[in-house]
Structures are given as C-alpha cells and as structure tokens.
Short mmCIF file of C-alpha atoms in Angstrom, two decimals:
data_model
loop_
_atom_site.label_atom_id
_atom_site.label_comp_id
_atom_site.label_asym_id
_atom_site.label_seq_id
_atom_site.Cartn_x
_atom_site.Cartn_y
_atom_site.Cartn_z
CA MET C 1 87.99 211.99 98.51
CA SER C 2 90.05 211.44 95.37
CA GLN C 3 90.30 213.90 92.51
CA SER C 4 88.37 211.47 90.31
CA GLN C 5 85.42 211.84 92.67
CA SER C 6 85.56 215.59 93.11
CA ASP C 7 86.57 216.62 89.59
CA PRO C 8 86.14 213.86 86.97
CA VAL C 9 88.00 214.47 83.73
CA ARG C 10 85.73 215.13 80.76
CA PRO C 11 86.50 213.86 77.26
CA THR C 12 87.51 216.48 74.72
CA ALA C 13 84.40 217.79 72.97
CA PHE C 14 84.43 217.52 69.18
CA PRO C 15 83.77 220.67 67.10
CA GLY C 16 80.11 221.59 67.21
CA ALA C 17 79.33 219.47 70.25
CA PRO C 18 76.91 221.12 72.72
CA ASP C 19 78.35 222.18 76.08
CA PRO C 20 76.62 220.10 78.79
CA ASP C 21 77.08 222.95 81.28
CA THR C 22 74.85 225.24 79.20
CA VAL C 23 72.08 222.73 78.40
CA ASP C 24 69.01 222.42 80.61
CA VAL C 25 67.97 218.82 80.01
CA THR C 26 64.88 219.22 82.17
CA ARG C 27 63.18 221.31 79.47
CA ASP C 28 62.21 220.59 75.87
CA ALA C 29 63.26 222.58 72.80
CA GLN C 30 60.46 225.08 73.47
CA GLY C 31 61.56 225.62 77.07
CA GLN C 32 58.71 223.68 78.67
CA ALA C 33 59.39 221.40 81.65
CA LEU C 34 59.51 217.75 80.62
CA PHE C 35 57.86 216.58 83.84
CA GLU C 36 55.52 218.12 86.37
CA ASP C 37 57.15 218.95 89.71
CA ALA C 38 55.53 216.01 91.52
CA ARG C 39 56.76 213.49 88.93
CA ALA C 40 60.24 215.02 88.90
CA GLU C 41 60.46 214.71 92.68
CA ARG C 42 59.26 211.12 92.54
CA ILE C 43 61.94 210.23 89.98
CA LYS C 44 64.66 211.84 92.09
CA ASP C 45 63.37 210.25 95.30
CA SER C 46 63.09 206.73 93.86
CA PHE C 47 66.66 206.75 92.59
CA TYR C 48 67.94 208.27 95.83
CA ARG C 49 66.21 205.50 97.80
CA LEU C 50 67.87 202.85 95.62
CA VAL C 51 71.28 204.38 96.35
CA CYS C 52 70.41 204.42 100.06
CA VAL C 53 69.38 200.75 99.95
CA MET C 54 72.77 199.87 98.46
CA GLU C 55 74.48 201.92 101.17
CA ARG C 56 72.68 199.85 103.80
CA LEU C 57 73.38 196.55 102.05
CA ARG C 58 77.12 197.21 101.88
CA SER C 59 77.24 198.09 105.56
CA GLY C 60 74.77 195.55 106.94
CA CYS C 61 74.71 192.38 104.79
CA PRO C 62 77.72 190.00 104.96
CA TRP C 63 77.09 188.68 101.43
CA ASP C 64 76.78 192.14 99.85
CA ARG C 65 79.76 193.39 101.81
CA LYS C 66 82.13 190.73 100.47
CA GLN C 67 81.25 191.23 96.79
CA THR C 68 83.81 192.64 94.35
CA PRO C 69 83.49 193.99 90.79
CA ALA C 70 84.74 190.62 89.50
CA SER C 71 82.41 188.52 91.66
CA LEU C 72 79.41 190.49 90.39
CA LYS C 73 80.19 190.02 86.67
CA LYS C 74 78.05 186.91 86.37
CA TYR C 75 75.09 188.70 87.95
CA VAL C 76 75.42 191.63 85.56
CA LEU C 77 75.30 189.20 82.64
CA GLU C 78 72.43 187.16 84.09
CA GLU C 79 70.33 190.26 84.73
CA ALA C 80 70.99 191.55 81.21
CA TYR C 81 69.78 188.28 79.69
CA GLU C 82 66.73 188.24 81.96
CA VAL C 83 65.86 191.71 80.65
CA LEU C 84 66.16 190.36 77.10
CA GLU C 85 63.97 187.37 77.93
CA ALA C 86 61.24 189.61 79.36
CA ILE C 87 61.32 191.74 76.20
CA GLU C 88 61.21 188.72 73.90
CA THR C 89 58.26 187.18 75.76
CA GLU C 90 56.57 190.60 76.01
CA ASP C 91 56.10 190.07 79.74
CA TRP C 92 56.00 193.72 80.72
CA ASP C 93 55.45 193.14 84.44
CA LEU C 94 58.52 190.92 84.44
CA LEU C 95 60.43 193.53 82.45
CA ARG C 96 59.71 196.14 85.12
CA GLU C 97 61.16 193.79 87.75
CA GLU C 98 64.19 192.81 85.68
CA LEU C 99 65.04 196.42 84.84
CA GLY C 100 65.09 197.06 88.58
CA ASP C 101 67.45 194.14 89.13
CA PHE C 102 69.71 195.38 86.34
CA SER C 103 69.70 198.92 87.76
CA LEU C 104 70.73 197.51 91.13
CA GLN C 105 73.81 195.95 89.53
CA ALA C 106 74.88 199.34 88.12
CA VAL C 107 74.46 201.00 91.52
CA PHE C 108 76.26 198.08 93.20
CA GLN C 109 79.32 198.46 90.96
CA ALA C 110 79.38 202.24 91.44
CA LYS C 111 79.16 201.86 95.23
CA ILE C 112 82.21 199.55 95.28
CA GLN C 113 84.18 202.07 93.21
CA GLU C 114 83.14 204.88 95.53
CA GLU C 115 84.49 202.91 98.50
CA ALA C 116 87.80 202.64 96.64
CA ASP C 117 87.83 206.43 96.04
CA ARG C 118 87.71 206.00 92.26
CA PHE C 119 84.36 207.58 91.38
CA THR C 120 80.81 207.98 92.68
CA ILE C 121 77.35 207.20 91.39
CA GLU C 122 76.99 210.93 90.75
CA ASP C 123 80.02 210.76 88.45
CA VAL C 124 78.39 207.87 86.59
CA MET C 125 75.08 209.68 86.10
CA GLU C 126 76.68 213.00 85.18
CA GLY C 127 79.04 211.25 82.78
CA ILE C 128 76.31 209.54 80.78
CA VAL C 129 74.18 212.71 80.70
CA ASP C 130 77.13 214.77 79.44
CA LYS C 131 77.99 212.13 76.84
CA MET C 132 74.44 212.00 75.47
CA ILE C 133 74.33 215.79 75.24
CA ARG C 134 77.66 215.97 73.39
CA ARG C 135 76.79 213.15 71.00
CA HIS C 136 73.35 214.52 70.15
CA PRO C 137 74.12 217.94 68.66
CA HIS C 138 70.96 217.52 66.57
CA VAL C 139 68.90 217.48 69.80
CA PHE C 140 70.81 219.75 72.17
CA GLY C 141 72.64 221.88 69.60
CA ASP C 142 72.14 223.41 66.17
CA LEU C 143 72.97 220.48 63.88
CA ASP C 144 70.11 219.54 61.54
CA LEU C 145 69.70 215.76 61.28
CA THR C 146 66.24 214.37 60.58
CA GLN C 147 66.92 210.74 59.63
CA ALA C 148 68.11 207.93 61.91
CA GLU C 149 70.56 206.89 59.18
CA ASP C 150 72.19 210.33 59.32
CA VAL C 151 72.69 210.01 63.07
CA GLU C 152 74.23 206.55 62.72
CA ALA C 153 76.54 207.77 59.95
CA ASN C 154 77.89 210.52 62.21
CA TRP C 155 78.03 208.57 65.48
CA ASP C 156 81.41 206.86 64.97
CA GLN C 157 82.92 210.11 63.71
CA TRP C 158 81.75 211.91 66.85
CA LYS C 159 83.12 209.16 69.07
CA ARG C 160 86.54 209.24 67.38
CA ALA C 161 86.76 213.02 67.59
CA GLU C 162 85.73 212.98 71.23
CA LYS C 163 88.34 210.37 72.11
CA GLY C 164 91.03 212.28 70.20
CA HIS C 165 91.79 209.54 67.65
CA THR C 166 93.81 210.63 64.63
CA THR C 167 93.80 209.08 61.18
CA ALA C 168 97.21 207.52 61.86
CA ASP C 169 96.14 205.58 64.95
CA HIS C 170 92.55 204.88 63.89
CA SER C 171 91.17 201.56 62.69
CA ALA C 172 87.66 201.07 61.38
CA LEU C 173 87.39 198.27 63.95
CA ASP C 174 88.12 200.54 66.92
CA GLY C 175 85.49 200.68 69.63
CA LEU C 176 84.51 197.01 69.67
CA THR C 177 83.57 195.89 73.16
CA LYS C 178 85.71 193.06 74.50
CA GLY C 179 83.86 190.05 75.84
CA LEU C 180 80.87 190.23 73.50
CA PRO C 181 79.17 186.94 72.57
CA ALA C 182 81.06 185.69 69.52
CA LEU C 183 78.06 185.87 67.19
CA LEU C 184 77.35 189.47 68.15
CA GLU C 185 81.04 190.31 67.81
CA ALA C 186 81.09 188.84 64.28
CA TYR C 187 78.12 191.01 63.35
CA LYS C 188 79.70 194.16 64.74
CA ILE C 189 83.09 193.48 63.11
CA ALA C 190 81.49 192.99 59.71
CA LYS C 191 79.25 196.02 60.15
CA LYS C 192 82.22 198.25 60.93
CA ALA C 193 84.16 196.86 57.94
CA ALA C 194 81.13 197.49 55.72
CA LYS C 195 81.06 201.16 56.74
CA VAL C 196 84.39 201.66 54.95
CA GLY C 197 83.28 199.72 51.88
CA PHE C 198 84.66 196.25 52.67
CA ASP C 199 81.51 194.23 52.09
CA TRP C 200 79.60 192.05 49.66
CA ASP C 201 77.21 193.81 47.31
CA ARG C 202 74.38 191.27 47.57
CA PRO C 203 73.26 188.47 49.93
CA ARG C 204 73.66 186.00 47.04
CA GLN C 205 77.43 186.56 47.17
CA VAL C 206 77.46 185.64 50.85
CA ILE C 207 75.56 182.44 50.10
CA ASP C 208 78.24 181.56 47.54
CA LYS C 209 80.86 182.25 50.21
CA ILE C 210 79.10 179.90 52.63
CA HIS C 211 79.12 177.14 49.99
CA GLU C 212 82.84 177.77 49.48
CA GLU C 213 83.49 177.52 53.22
CA LEU C 214 81.41 174.34 53.51
CA ASN C 215 83.54 172.74 50.80
CA GLU C 216 86.60 173.58 52.89
CA VAL C 217 84.89 172.03 55.93
CA GLU C 218 84.44 168.80 53.97
CA GLU C 219 88.12 168.83 53.01
CA ALA C 220 89.15 169.37 56.63
CA LEU C 221 86.88 166.53 57.75
CA ALA C 222 88.39 164.22 55.17
CA SER C 223 91.93 165.13 56.23
CA GLY C 224 91.27 164.47 59.91
CA ASP C 225 92.97 167.77 60.82
CA GLY C 226 91.06 168.95 63.89
CA ALA C 227 92.62 172.41 64.01
CA ALA C 228 91.83 173.03 60.34
CA LEU C 229 88.28 171.78 60.85
CA GLN C 230 87.69 174.18 63.73
CA GLU C 231 89.07 177.07 61.68
CA GLU C 232 86.85 176.27 58.70
CA LEU C 233 83.77 175.86 60.89
CA GLY C 234 84.52 179.29 62.33
CA ASP C 235 84.63 180.69 58.80
CA VAL C 236 81.20 179.14 58.13
CA LEU C 237 79.75 180.74 61.25
CA PHE C 238 81.28 184.13 60.38
CA ALA C 239 79.91 183.95 56.84
CA ALA C 240 76.47 182.90 58.15
CA ALA C 241 76.45 185.89 60.52
CA ASN C 242 77.19 188.10 57.51
CA LEU C 243 74.34 186.59 55.51
CA VAL C 244 71.95 187.42 58.32
CA ARG C 245 73.35 190.96 58.42
CA LYS C 246 73.02 191.42 54.65
CA ALA C 247 69.41 190.23 54.91
CA GLY C 248 68.74 193.05 57.36
CA PHE C 249 68.64 191.13 60.63
CA GLU C 250 70.88 190.75 63.67
CA PRO C 251 72.36 187.24 64.01
CA GLU C 252 72.14 187.12 67.82
CA GLU C 253 68.42 187.87 67.75
CA THR C 254 67.89 185.56 64.77
CA LEU C 255 69.57 182.65 66.54
CA ARG C 256 67.61 183.31 69.74
CA LEU C 257 64.40 183.03 67.73
CA ALA C 258 65.61 179.73 66.25
CA ASN C 259 66.55 178.45 69.71
CA ALA C 260 63.11 179.34 71.03
CA LYS C 261 61.43 177.62 68.07
CA PHE C 262 63.43 174.41 68.54
CA SER C 263 62.78 174.38 72.29
CA ARG C 264 59.05 174.93 71.75
CA ARG C 265 58.81 172.07 69.27
CA PHE C 266 61.01 169.74 71.32
CA ARG C 267 58.83 170.24 74.41
CA ARG C 268 55.78 169.54 72.26
CA MET C 269 57.35 166.26 71.11
CA GLU C 270 57.95 165.20 74.71
CA ARG C 271 54.36 166.08 75.61
CA LEU C 272 52.98 164.09 72.66
CA ALA C 273 55.00 161.05 73.69
CA ASP C 274 53.80 161.38 77.28
CA GLU C 275 50.17 161.63 76.14
CA ARG C 276 50.65 158.30 74.33
CA GLY C 277 52.13 156.68 77.41
CA GLN C 278 55.61 156.62 75.86
CA VAL C 279 59.01 157.68 77.19
CA PHE C 280 60.48 159.94 74.53
CA ALA C 281 64.11 159.04 75.28
CA GLU C 282 63.34 155.33 74.76
CA LEU C 283 61.73 155.74 71.33
CA PRO C 284 63.68 154.78 68.19
CA LEU C 285 64.80 157.68 66.03
CA GLU C 286 62.13 156.95 63.40
CA GLU C 287 59.32 157.42 65.94
CA GLN C 288 60.99 160.51 67.35
CA GLU C 289 61.09 161.94 63.82
CA THR C 290 57.36 161.26 63.43
CA LEU C 291 56.70 163.17 66.65
CA TRP C 292 58.97 165.96 65.42
CA GLN C 293 56.93 166.36 62.24
CA ALA C 294 53.74 166.44 64.32
CA ALA C 295 55.27 169.09 66.59
CA LYS C 296 56.28 171.17 63.56
CA GLN C 297 52.74 170.99 62.18
CA TRP C 298 51.34 171.98 65.59
CA ASP C 299 53.72 174.93 65.68
CA HIS C 300 52.75 176.04 62.17
CA ASP C 301 49.03 175.76 62.97
CA LYS C 302 49.48 177.75 66.18
CA THR C 303 51.22 180.62 64.43
#
C-alpha cells in the first residue's frame, strides 16, 4: 500500500478552521445523535454494499475490468446531466435512480485509483468530510455567520488560505474548473471578476454593451472576415451571459429553460401538422410559422 493510501496529506488549515480530528460529525451542536442507531447502521451498510458491488464488478465483469478513468469520463458527464434532468422535471423517483448511477461513477473512479495504489474510497470520503468541517467554521467551530451571503463572501478566502496562496501568486480568477461548459465558465469568470469590483453597475449597461457587440458583429459580417466574426459572436455570448447574471439568474439554467420551451413548442407544431394530415417538413415556411404561433398560444394557455 502506498503512502497516499495509508497517510493522505491534508491541506494546511487556515487560521480559525476547526480541527476535523476533534469534531464529532455524528452529533448536532447540542450533542444529540443525528440519526438513530438503526438508521446509522443502514447508511453504513448500504454504502459498504455499493463498494462491495464495485469490487465484484472489477474482478468479474470483462467490461468493467477494462475501464479506465479516461474511458469513464463520458459516463460521469452523462450521469450528471441525467441528475439535472430529473431535478428539472421534478421526477423524484427518477432522481433517486440517477443519484445512484452518479454515486456508482464516483466509487468506480475511486476503485481504479485504489488498484493503482494512489488512494482509496476511504481517503475520498474522509477528505470531503474534513474539507467540509474546515470550511464551515460557523457550523463546526466558533465563527458567527448567520447569512448565506456572509458564508459566500468568506468561502474564497478560506479556500485560498487553505491552499497556501499568497497575494503575489493569487488571481481573482483562480479556482475555475477546467472543462466547464462555456456558458457556465463565462458566468463563473464574470462572477469572480465582480467580487473584486470589476463589473457593471446596472443591467442596462450590459444591454448597451450587447448592442455595441452586435454592431461589431455586423461589421465583421460585412467584411467577410470569419475569424473576426467568430470573435465578435463570442463577445456577444459573453455579454449575454453577464446580462443574465446581473438579472439574478444563472445563464446555463436560463438557456436550458429556453431549450425546453422551444422543444415543447416544436413538438406541438409537429403534432398539429400530423393531426391535419400534413407532413411538417414538407410545409412552406409560412404555414410552419402559422403552426408555430398556434403552438406558442397553446403553450401560453397551458402555463
């Protein structure tokens, strides 16, 4: 067994951070057990059985045995989006199933790393528990924070201190996850910049910026410069993501809602055409537009 398995290195605790070794997470602030013994045993047993299932899969299934961290990336992403879909549709039975599938992917990745003597599933679980204790001094320590905004304001500071970043090597944009969907990345970049004061004061200013960028798109279109056009379109998208942020929403979620609305109305159009004995794809654009307006009215009436 490697040292990383037997003695994982802990991040440096920032001043005032609770010591995970002295915190009993199984009890509340008044010292009462969070769960009855029977429930606690069931929780432990169910997770242990999942780990055992993965142990059997890696030793007994040819497909599971040949998987690598890289080959499983697409499944991690798919399962994450299926969790989101279940939440958005409020299908709670489906959510229960999808959370199980997503949990399996975490255990799968940890099992592969254990086989390579890098770390174990115990290291993973202990690591996230320790991190949550350290970064919640208002829950597990003596810090008095009562508002969610106060917690958010301190979170990045705690992370930087824990990771040992100094002012000299620190950027406000540190900590961005690589590989995020571009729209979500734009939102997070702008949000981090806004925390240090680099932001518009009002949404109206962002709208003006979008108009400015659209004018530059028109100029790029007229010039026939494809590279310039792509750059300016990117600026429009970035500015639009900022407008959504300034309005108090998340652009990824906002676009998903728009996608769902368009899909719902488009399917309604196709159904209307079929009910009339028509093939939607063969209709002229004017008739398709008429069906679109009918689908929009149906959607408005339904909501």
